[in-house]
């Protein structure tokens, strides 16, 4: 059986593993339907992922072409399918050995339809039950959920599909990203599912959740000097952007068709303030989403020379 690479249909190549849950991002130029992976450096099984056995990210249903083994779920590691490639999301040696050369074969899917303005935002009230429950009735599958208990003091929780359901940040904290394994456990077709964590599902507690729709599969964006992963809803003017800083002035692609009027930025691995940039604020000044202070121009969050966002990128500095 012979396979030759064809643009927008098939891609064959390799990448170097980094043995982290923020693994290599591979650009295939199309949304994959099937990916077969083999570590060519060391002794590991072949692995196969597809979009029928795992219908949403992370794809964690794996079969092994070289064994008689049954399908495993998450035992080898997870992979995210993107609108134009894929990202490794587990440190497993079979797919992401640190320093290992990993080969892959990818075949295309019919691209997921882009989100439209209809059903792009929805608010939801619910009462916690202290156990598990599904919160439905949004009319769409959310990509960003921001929730808060209303009846008593509790921290806000922000969850999105780019970082993964159980990876939380809070606009009332400066803390780095943390894992709430029994918080929001999945994004569903009409809402989301909760575990027993009291900050999400306190028994008898009254909660509000604000929900935005973006794109089910993020896109590898190379508009900026730093590559980003972007889940965008251009019709609704909303995107989720994940990037790795370099410690120097840079630009980052945001995936929208026009310059954003509001940017909210939070470091995931450091304890730091949220930075909020408004198109209606003063040049060089910004706000802190986790604080009540007025505008400040301290630091170089948006570049050593302040630059407003454009229709393709926003600027960042070394803070």
mmCIF file of C-alpha atoms in Angstrom:
data_model
loop_
_atom_site.group_PDB
_atom_site.id
_atom_site.type_symbol
_atom_site.label_atom_id
_atom_site.label_comp_id
_atom_site.label_asym_id
_atom_site.label_seq_id
_atom_site.Cartn_x
_atom_site.Cartn_y
_atom_site.Cartn_z
ATOM 1 C CA UNK A 1 0.000 0.000 0.000
ATOM 2 C CA UNK A 2 1.551 3.290 -1.130
ATOM 3 C CA UNK A 3 0.655 6.754 0.118
ATOM 4 C CA UNK A 4 1.857 10.070 -1.335
ATOM 5 C CA UNK A 5 1.176 13.408 0.345
ATOM 6 C CA UNK A 6 -1.614 15.483 -1.210
ATOM 7 C CA UNK A 7 -2.335 19.063 -0.171
ATOM 8 C CA UNK A 8 -5.512 19.480 1.899
ATOM 9 C CA UNK A 9 -5.982 15.699 2.084
ATOM 10 C CA UNK A 10 -2.952 13.925 3.557
ATOM 11 C CA UNK A 11 0.210 14.869 5.436
ATOM 12 C CA UNK A 12 3.219 12.749 6.478
ATOM 13 C CA UNK A 13 5.992 14.074 8.676
ATOM 14 C CA UNK A 14 7.688 14.056 12.058
ATOM 15 C CA UNK A 15 8.074 16.186 15.173
ATOM 16 C CA UNK A 16 10.298 16.222 18.254
ATOM 17 C CA UNK A 17 8.536 15.363 21.505
ATOM 18 C CA UNK A 18 8.829 17.480 24.654
ATOM 19 C CA UNK A 19 7.297 15.132 27.264
ATOM 20 C CA UNK A 20 4.765 17.719 28.546
ATOM 21 C CA UNK A 21 1.011 18.189 28.436
ATOM 22 C CA UNK A 22 1.646 21.296 26.320
ATOM 23 C CA UNK A 23 3.137 19.247 23.509
ATOM 24 C CA UNK A 24 4.269 20.063 19.980
ATOM 25 C CA UNK A 25 1.820 21.750 17.611
ATOM 26 C CA UNK A 26 1.887 20.237 14.124
ATOM 27 C CA UNK A 27 0.462 22.109 11.111
ATOM 28 C CA UNK A 28 -1.055 19.770 8.537
ATOM 29 C CA UNK A 29 -2.941 22.457 6.597
ATOM 30 C CA UNK A 30 -6.290 20.719 7.178
ATOM 31 C CA UNK A 31 -8.535 19.408 9.940
ATOM 32 C CA UNK A 32 -7.585 15.771 10.585
ATOM 33 C CA UNK A 33 -10.037 12.906 10.608
ATOM 34 C CA UNK A 34 -7.380 10.244 11.291
ATOM 35 C CA UNK A 35 -3.854 10.341 12.710
ATOM 36 C CA UNK A 36 -1.422 7.432 13.093
ATOM 37 C CA UNK A 37 1.679 8.037 15.255
ATOM 38 C CA UNK A 38 4.875 6.087 15.950
ATOM 39 C CA UNK A 39 7.880 6.961 18.100
ATOM 40 C CA UNK A 40 10.787 6.120 15.790
ATOM 41 C CA UNK A 41 13.420 6.719 18.495
ATOM 42 C CA UNK A 42 12.331 4.124 21.062
ATOM 43 C CA UNK A 43 10.209 1.008 21.560
ATOM 44 C CA UNK A 44 6.574 2.122 21.816
ATOM 45 C CA UNK A 45 3.310 0.970 20.252
ATOM 46 C CA UNK A 46 1.850 2.507 17.105
ATOM 47 C CA UNK A 47 -1.238 4.583 17.971
ATOM 48 C CA UNK A 48 -4.282 5.598 15.932
ATOM 49 C CA UNK A 49 -6.774 8.364 16.719
ATOM 50 C CA UNK A 50 -9.806 9.441 14.678
ATOM 51 C CA UNK A 51 -12.782 11.807 14.830
ATOM 52 C CA UNK A 52 -15.489 9.128 14.950
ATOM 53 C CA UNK A 53 -14.410 7.272 18.100
ATOM 54 C CA UNK A 54 -13.472 10.579 19.803
ATOM 55 C CA UNK A 55 -15.792 13.314 18.618
ATOM 56 C CA UNK A 56 -14.331 16.215 20.622
ATOM 57 C CA UNK A 57 -11.016 17.304 22.108
ATOM 58 C CA UNK A 58 -9.078 15.834 23.743
ATOM 59 C CA UNK A 59 -9.162 12.761 21.478
ATOM 60 C CA UNK A 60 -8.322 9.928 23.843
ATOM 61 C CA UNK A 61 -9.725 6.763 22.265
ATOM 62 C CA UNK A 62 -6.674 4.942 20.906
ATOM 63 C CA UNK A 63 -6.115 1.699 19.012
ATOM 64 C CA UNK A 64 -2.766 -0.025 18.460
ATOM 65 C CA UNK A 65 -2.148 -1.322 14.904
ATOM 66 C CA UNK A 66 0.610 -3.713 16.043
ATOM 67 C CA UNK A 67 -1.349 -5.493 18.817
ATOM 68 C CA UNK A 68 -4.644 -7.310 19.324
ATOM 69 C CA UNK A 69 -5.439 -5.020 22.242
ATOM 70 C CA UNK A 70 -8.860 -3.489 22.746
ATOM 71 C CA UNK A 71 -9.447 0.230 22.484
ATOM 72 C CA UNK A 72 -8.035 2.243 25.372
ATOM 73 C CA UNK A 73 -9.244 5.616 26.578
ATOM 74 C CA UNK A 74 -6.584 8.016 27.753
ATOM 75 C CA UNK A 75 -4.054 5.350 28.707
ATOM 76 C CA UNK A 76 -1.553 6.361 26.039
ATOM 77 C CA UNK A 77 -2.257 10.060 26.057
ATOM 78 C CA UNK A 78 -4.425 12.730 24.585
ATOM 79 C CA UNK A 79 -4.271 14.652 21.335
ATOM 80 C CA UNK A 80 -6.248 17.703 20.183
ATOM 81 C CA UNK A 81 -7.437 17.904 16.584
ATOM 82 C CA UNK A 82 -7.168 21.470 15.260
ATOM 83 C CA UNK A 83 -8.772 23.077 12.223
ATOM 84 C CA UNK A 84 -5.393 22.932 10.464
ATOM 85 C CA UNK A 85 -3.337 20.401 12.423
ATOM 86 C CA UNK A 86 -3.022 18.791 15.842
ATOM 87 C CA UNK A 87 -1.370 19.219 19.245
ATOM 88 C CA UNK A 88 -0.054 16.565 21.629
ATOM 89 C CA UNK A 89 -1.583 16.993 25.081
ATOM 90 C CA UNK A 90 0.089 14.196 27.057
ATOM 91 C CA UNK A 91 3.654 13.312 28.070
ATOM 92 C CA UNK A 92 3.283 9.646 27.039
ATOM 93 C CA UNK A 93 6.413 8.288 25.360
ATOM 94 C CA UNK A 94 4.468 6.711 22.504
ATOM 95 C CA UNK A 95 3.342 10.095 21.199
ATOM 96 C CA UNK A 96 5.486 12.713 22.981
ATOM 97 C CA UNK A 97 8.779 11.347 24.333
ATOM 98 C CA UNK A 98 11.102 14.204 25.297
ATOM 99 C CA UNK A 99 13.676 14.606 22.512
ATOM 100 C CA UNK A 100 12.237 11.665 20.591
ATOM 101 C CA UNK A 101 11.557 11.781 16.853
ATOM 102 C CA UNK A 102 7.895 10.925 16.297
ATOM 103 C CA UNK A 103 6.505 10.184 12.822
ATOM 104 C CA UNK A 104 2.869 10.628 11.849
ATOM 105 C CA UNK A 105 0.385 10.133 9.017
ATOM 106 C CA UNK A 106 -2.699 12.355 8.922
ATOM 107 C CA UNK A 107 -5.741 12.290 6.649
ATOM 108 C CA UNK A 108 -8.285 15.064 6.268
ATOM 109 C CA UNK A 109 -11.787 15.517 7.561
ATOM 110 C CA UNK A 110 -14.656 17.476 6.124
ATOM 111 C CA UNK A 111 -13.912 20.748 7.906
ATOM 112 C CA UNK A 112 -16.077 21.636 10.879
ATOM 113 C CA UNK A 113 -18.477 24.428 10.023
ATOM 114 C CA UNK A 114 -17.499 27.854 11.305
ATOM 115 C CA UNK A 115 -19.689 29.210 14.112
ATOM 116 C CA UNK A 116 -22.323 31.807 13.271
ATOM 117 C CA UNK A 117 -23.702 34.741 15.218
ATOM 118 C CA UNK A 118 -26.875 32.914 16.221
ATOM 119 C CA UNK A 119 -26.551 31.224 19.621
ATOM 120 C CA UNK A 120 -23.067 32.637 20.254
ATOM 121 C CA UNK A 121 -23.692 33.744 23.840
ATOM 122 C CA UNK A 122 -25.984 32.626 26.628
ATOM 123 C CA UNK A 123 -26.454 33.108 30.384
ATOM 124 C CA UNK A 124 -27.549 30.214 32.565
ATOM 125 C CA UNK A 125 -28.802 30.078 36.167
ATOM 126 C CA UNK A 126 -28.642 26.808 38.073
ATOM 127 C CA UNK A 127 -28.727 25.366 41.591
ATOM 128 C CA UNK A 128 -25.926 23.107 42.805
ATOM 129 C CA UNK A 129 -26.651 19.567 43.960
ATOM 130 C CA UNK A 130 -23.298 18.669 45.568
ATOM 131 C CA UNK A 131 -22.889 15.644 43.305
ATOM 132 C CA UNK A 132 -22.802 15.620 39.501
ATOM 133 C CA UNK A 133 -25.196 17.267 37.080
ATOM 134 C CA UNK A 134 -25.505 18.378 33.471
ATOM 135 C CA UNK A 135 -26.369 22.010 32.804
ATOM 136 C CA UNK A 136 -28.225 22.116 29.482
ATOM 137 C CA UNK A 137 -30.515 24.425 27.509
ATOM 138 C CA UNK A 138 -27.940 26.806 26.029
ATOM 139 C CA UNK A 139 -28.736 25.862 22.441
ATOM 140 C CA UNK A 140 -25.042 25.492 21.592
ATOM 141 C CA UNK A 141 -21.840 23.867 22.815
ATOM 142 C CA UNK A 142 -19.877 26.514 24.771
ATOM 143 C CA UNK A 143 -16.149 27.102 24.305
ATOM 144 C CA UNK A 144 -15.779 29.515 27.235
ATOM 145 C CA UNK A 145 -17.697 29.112 30.489
ATOM 146 C CA UNK A 146 -17.336 31.714 33.246
ATOM 147 C CA UNK A 147 -19.276 30.760 36.381
ATOM 148 C CA UNK A 148 -19.781 32.082 39.911
ATOM 149 C CA UNK A 149 -21.805 31.131 42.983
ATOM 150 C CA UNK A 150 -24.255 33.967 43.667
ATOM 151 C CA UNK A 151 -25.411 33.299 47.218
ATOM 152 C CA UNK A 152 -22.089 33.482 49.052
ATOM 153 C CA UNK A 153 -18.446 34.485 48.695
ATOM 154 C CA UNK A 154 -16.651 32.214 46.204
ATOM 155 C CA UNK A 155 -14.024 32.639 43.523
ATOM 156 C CA UNK A 156 -14.937 32.972 39.864
ATOM 157 C CA UNK A 157 -14.046 30.087 37.538
ATOM 158 C CA UNK A 158 -13.055 30.427 33.855
ATOM 159 C CA UNK A 159 -12.885 27.280 31.710
ATOM 160 C CA UNK A 160 -12.359 26.952 27.958
ATOM 161 C CA UNK A 161 -11.991 24.263 25.323
ATOM 162 C CA UNK A 162 -8.498 25.358 24.250
ATOM 163 C CA UNK A 163 -6.975 24.689 27.699
ATOM 164 C CA UNK A 164 -9.280 21.772 28.547
ATOM 165 C CA UNK A 165 -12.357 21.388 30.736
ATOM 166 C CA UNK A 166 -10.686 20.842 34.117
ATOM 167 C CA UNK A 167 -8.032 23.579 33.754
ATOM 168 C CA UNK A 168 -9.318 26.634 35.596
ATOM 169 C CA UNK A 169 -8.274 30.245 36.042
ATOM 170 C CA UNK A 170 -10.043 32.827 38.199
ATOM 171 C CA UNK A 171 -10.655 36.534 37.640
ATOM 172 C CA UNK A 172 -10.802 37.023 41.423
ATOM 173 C CA UNK A 173 -7.315 35.541 41.877
ATOM 174 C CA UNK A 174 -3.792 36.145 40.599
ATOM 175 C CA UNK A 175 -3.035 32.390 40.799
ATOM 176 C CA UNK A 176 -1.610 30.381 37.928
ATOM 177 C CA UNK A 177 -3.832 27.873 36.160
ATOM 178 C CA UNK A 178 -4.994 25.079 38.473
ATOM 179 C CA UNK A 179 -6.767 21.750 38.002
ATOM 180 C CA UNK A 180 -10.305 21.218 39.280
ATOM 181 C CA UNK A 181 -10.815 17.533 38.479
ATOM 182 C CA UNK A 182 -14.359 17.537 39.885
ATOM 183 C CA UNK A 183 -15.320 21.010 38.700
ATOM 184 C CA UNK A 184 -16.500 21.456 35.126
ATOM 185 C CA UNK A 185 -15.799 18.004 33.708
ATOM 186 C CA UNK A 186 -16.960 18.352 30.086
ATOM 187 C CA UNK A 187 -18.280 20.749 27.482
ATOM 188 C CA UNK A 188 -21.458 19.245 26.007
ATOM 189 C CA UNK A 189 -23.550 19.784 22.879
ATOM 190 C CA UNK A 190 -26.101 21.909 24.754
ATOM 191 C CA UNK A 191 -24.180 23.025 27.854
ATOM 192 C CA UNK A 192 -21.694 21.468 30.268
ATOM 193 C CA UNK A 193 -21.348 18.846 32.998
ATOM 194 C CA UNK A 194 -20.275 19.471 36.601
ATOM 195 C CA UNK A 195 -18.711 17.342 39.317
ATOM 196 C CA UNK A 196 -19.039 17.767 43.078
ATOM 197 C CA UNK A 197 -16.549 20.645 43.572
ATOM 198 C CA UNK A 198 -18.282 23.248 45.764
ATOM 199 C CA UNK A 199 -17.004 26.182 43.693
ATOM 200 C CA UNK A 200 -19.043 24.812 40.763
ATOM 201 C CA UNK A 201 -21.826 22.767 42.321
ATOM 202 C CA UNK A 202 -22.258 23.556 46.020
ATOM 203 C CA UNK A 203 -25.333 21.722 47.286
ATOM 204 C CA UNK A 204 -28.218 24.217 47.332
ATOM 205 C CA UNK A 205 -25.993 27.022 46.066
ATOM 206 C CA UNK A 206 -27.283 29.403 43.411
ATOM 207 C CA UNK A 207 -24.966 29.901 40.420
ATOM 208 C CA UNK A 208 -24.725 31.899 37.209
ATOM 209 C CA UNK A 209 -22.737 30.795 34.156
ATOM 210 C CA UNK A 210 -21.925 33.054 31.204
ATOM 211 C CA UNK A 211 -21.170 31.128 28.033
ATOM 212 C CA UNK A 212 -19.542 32.003 24.710
ATOM 213 C CA UNK A 213 -19.272 29.975 21.513
ATOM 214 C CA UNK A 214 -16.067 29.916 19.471
ATOM 215 C CA UNK A 215 -14.784 27.178 17.130
ATOM 216 C CA UNK A 216 -14.825 23.539 18.205
ATOM 217 C CA UNK A 217 -11.346 22.907 16.793
ATOM 218 C CA UNK A 218 -8.673 25.605 17.356
ATOM 219 C CA UNK A 219 -6.518 26.883 14.486
ATOM 220 C CA UNK A 220 -2.729 27.231 14.345
ATOM 221 C CA UNK A 221 -2.322 30.973 13.800
ATOM 222 C CA UNK A 222 0.930 32.367 12.387
ATOM 223 C CA UNK A 223 -0.145 35.988 11.862
ATOM 224 C CA UNK A 224 2.097 37.183 14.724
ATOM 225 C CA UNK A 225 5.761 36.781 15.518
ATOM 226 C CA UNK A 226 4.627 34.210 18.115
ATOM 227 C CA UNK A 227 2.563 31.253 16.901
ATOM 228 C CA UNK A 228 -0.761 30.939 18.700
ATOM 229 C CA UNK A 229 -3.628 28.480 18.998
ATOM 230 C CA UNK A 230 -6.888 30.293 18.276
ATOM 231 C CA UNK A 231 -10.506 29.233 18.661
ATOM 232 C CA UNK A 232 -12.401 32.049 16.945
ATOM 233 C CA UNK A 233 -15.992 32.981 16.204
ATOM 234 C CA UNK A 234 -15.494 35.767 13.680
ATOM 235 C CA UNK A 235 -19.233 36.228 13.232
ATOM 236 C CA UNK A 236 -19.579 37.067 16.939
ATOM 237 C CA UNK A 237 -16.238 38.872 17.335
ATOM 238 C CA UNK A 238 -14.847 36.509 19.970
ATOM 239 C CA UNK A 239 -11.727 34.356 20.169
ATOM 240 C CA UNK A 240 -9.724 32.322 22.672
ATOM 241 C CA UNK A 241 -5.960 32.658 22.124
ATOM 242 C CA UNK A 242 -3.226 30.565 23.725
ATOM 243 C CA UNK A 243 0.468 31.337 23.182
ATOM 244 C CA UNK A 244 3.869 30.851 24.787
ATOM 245 C CA UNK A 245 5.773 34.035 25.637
ATOM 246 C CA UNK A 246 9.380 34.711 24.654
ATOM 247 C CA UNK A 247 10.272 37.434 27.164
ATOM 248 C CA UNK A 248 10.585 40.062 24.433
ATOM 249 C CA UNK A 249 8.357 42.345 22.388
ATOM 250 C CA UNK A 250 6.185 40.279 20.058
ATOM 251 C CA UNK A 251 2.859 40.130 18.234
ATOM 252 C CA UNK A 252 0.189 37.426 18.554
ATOM 253 C CA UNK A 253 -2.530 36.531 16.049
ATOM 254 C CA UNK A 254 -6.061 36.738 17.468
ATOM 255 C CA UNK A 255 -8.107 35.230 14.626
ATOM 256 C CA UNK A 256 -10.738 37.962 14.349
ATOM 257 C CA UNK A 257 -11.577 39.914 11.197
ATOM 258 C CA UNK A 258 -11.188 43.276 12.940
ATOM 259 C CA UNK A 259 -9.185 44.828 15.768
ATOM 260 C CA UNK A 260 -10.573 43.713 19.168
ATOM 261 C CA UNK A 261 -12.011 46.417 21.445
ATOM 262 C CA UNK A 262 -11.257 44.453 24.611
ATOM 263 C CA UNK A 263 -8.356 42.129 25.467
ATOM 264 C CA UNK A 264 -8.219 40.060 28.675
ATOM 265 C CA UNK A 265 -4.849 38.350 29.223
ATOM 266 C CA UNK A 266 -3.741 35.988 32.013
ATOM 267 C CA UNK A 267 -0.448 34.127 32.472
ATOM 268 C CA UNK A 268 -1.102 30.421 32.998
ATOM 269 C CA UNK A 269 2.114 29.343 34.735
ATOM 270 C CA UNK A 270 2.801 32.392 36.914
ATOM 271 C CA UNK A 271 1.107 34.259 39.740
ATOM 272 C CA UNK A 272 0.225 37.571 38.144
ATOM 273 C CA UNK A 273 -2.561 40.087 37.543
ATOM 274 C CA UNK A 274 -4.977 39.887 34.657
ATOM 275 C CA UNK A 275 -4.300 42.624 32.091
ATOM 276 C CA UNK A 276 -7.303 44.272 30.445
ATOM 277 C CA UNK A 277 -6.840 46.563 27.452
ATOM 278 C CA UNK A 278 -9.775 48.626 26.198
ATOM 279 C CA UNK A 279 -9.960 50.421 22.877
ATOM 280 C CA UNK A 280 -11.599 53.274 24.815
ATOM 281 C CA UNK A 281 -8.839 53.664 27.384
ATOM 282 C CA UNK A 282 -5.780 55.882 27.230
ATOM 283 C CA UNK A 283 -2.840 54.844 25.059
ATOM 284 C CA UNK A 284 -0.304 52.934 27.117
ATOM 285 C CA UNK A 285 -2.712 52.349 30.015
ATOM 286 C CA UNK A 286 -4.534 49.198 31.042
ATOM 287 C CA UNK A 287 -6.792 47.821 33.777
ATOM 288 C CA UNK A 288 -6.589 44.754 36.013
ATOM 289 C CA UNK A 289 -9.584 42.419 35.806
ATOM 290 C CA UNK A 290 -8.776 41.031 39.280
ATOM 291 C CA UNK A 291 -8.598 44.498 40.893
ATOM 292 C CA UNK A 292 -10.571 47.695 41.307
ATOM 293 C CA UNK A 293 -7.820 50.229 40.463
ATOM 294 C CA UNK A 294 -8.123 52.742 37.682
ATOM 295 C CA UNK A 295 -5.977 52.690 34.560
ATOM 296 C CA UNK A 296 -2.232 52.326 34.926
ATOM 297 C CA UNK A 297 0.651 52.385 32.487
ATOM 298 C CA UNK A 298 3.163 50.528 34.644
ATOM 299 C CA UNK A 299 5.274 47.862 32.967
ATOM 300 C CA UNK A 300 5.386 46.890 29.327
ATOM 301 C CA UNK A 301 2.518 44.424 29.046
ATOM 302 C CA UNK A 302 1.500 45.605 25.587
ATOM 303 C CA UNK A 303 4.994 46.290 24.224
ATOM 304 C CA UNK A 304 7.914 48.484 25.207
ATOM 305 C CA UNK A 305 6.402 50.895 22.673
ATOM 306 C CA UNK A 306 2.646 50.717 23.172
ATOM 307 C CA UNK A 307 0.805 49.575 20.053
ATOM 308 C CA UNK A 308 -2.931 49.155 19.612
ATOM 309 C CA UNK A 309 -4.245 45.816 18.287
ATOM 310 C CA UNK A 310 -4.768 45.487 14.548
ATOM 311 C CA UNK A 311 -7.230 43.421 12.535
ATOM 312 C CA UNK A 312 -4.836 40.444 12.745
ATOM 313 C CA UNK A 313 -2.575 40.760 15.826
ATOM 314 C CA UNK A 314 -2.114 42.301 19.268
ATOM 315 C CA UNK A 315 1.242 43.387 20.695
ATOM 316 C CA UNK A 316 2.828 42.186 23.925
ATOM 317 C CA UNK A 317 5.973 43.115 25.829
ATOM 318 C CA UNK A 318 8.328 41.316 28.224
ATOM 319 C CA UNK A 319 6.177 41.498 31.372
#
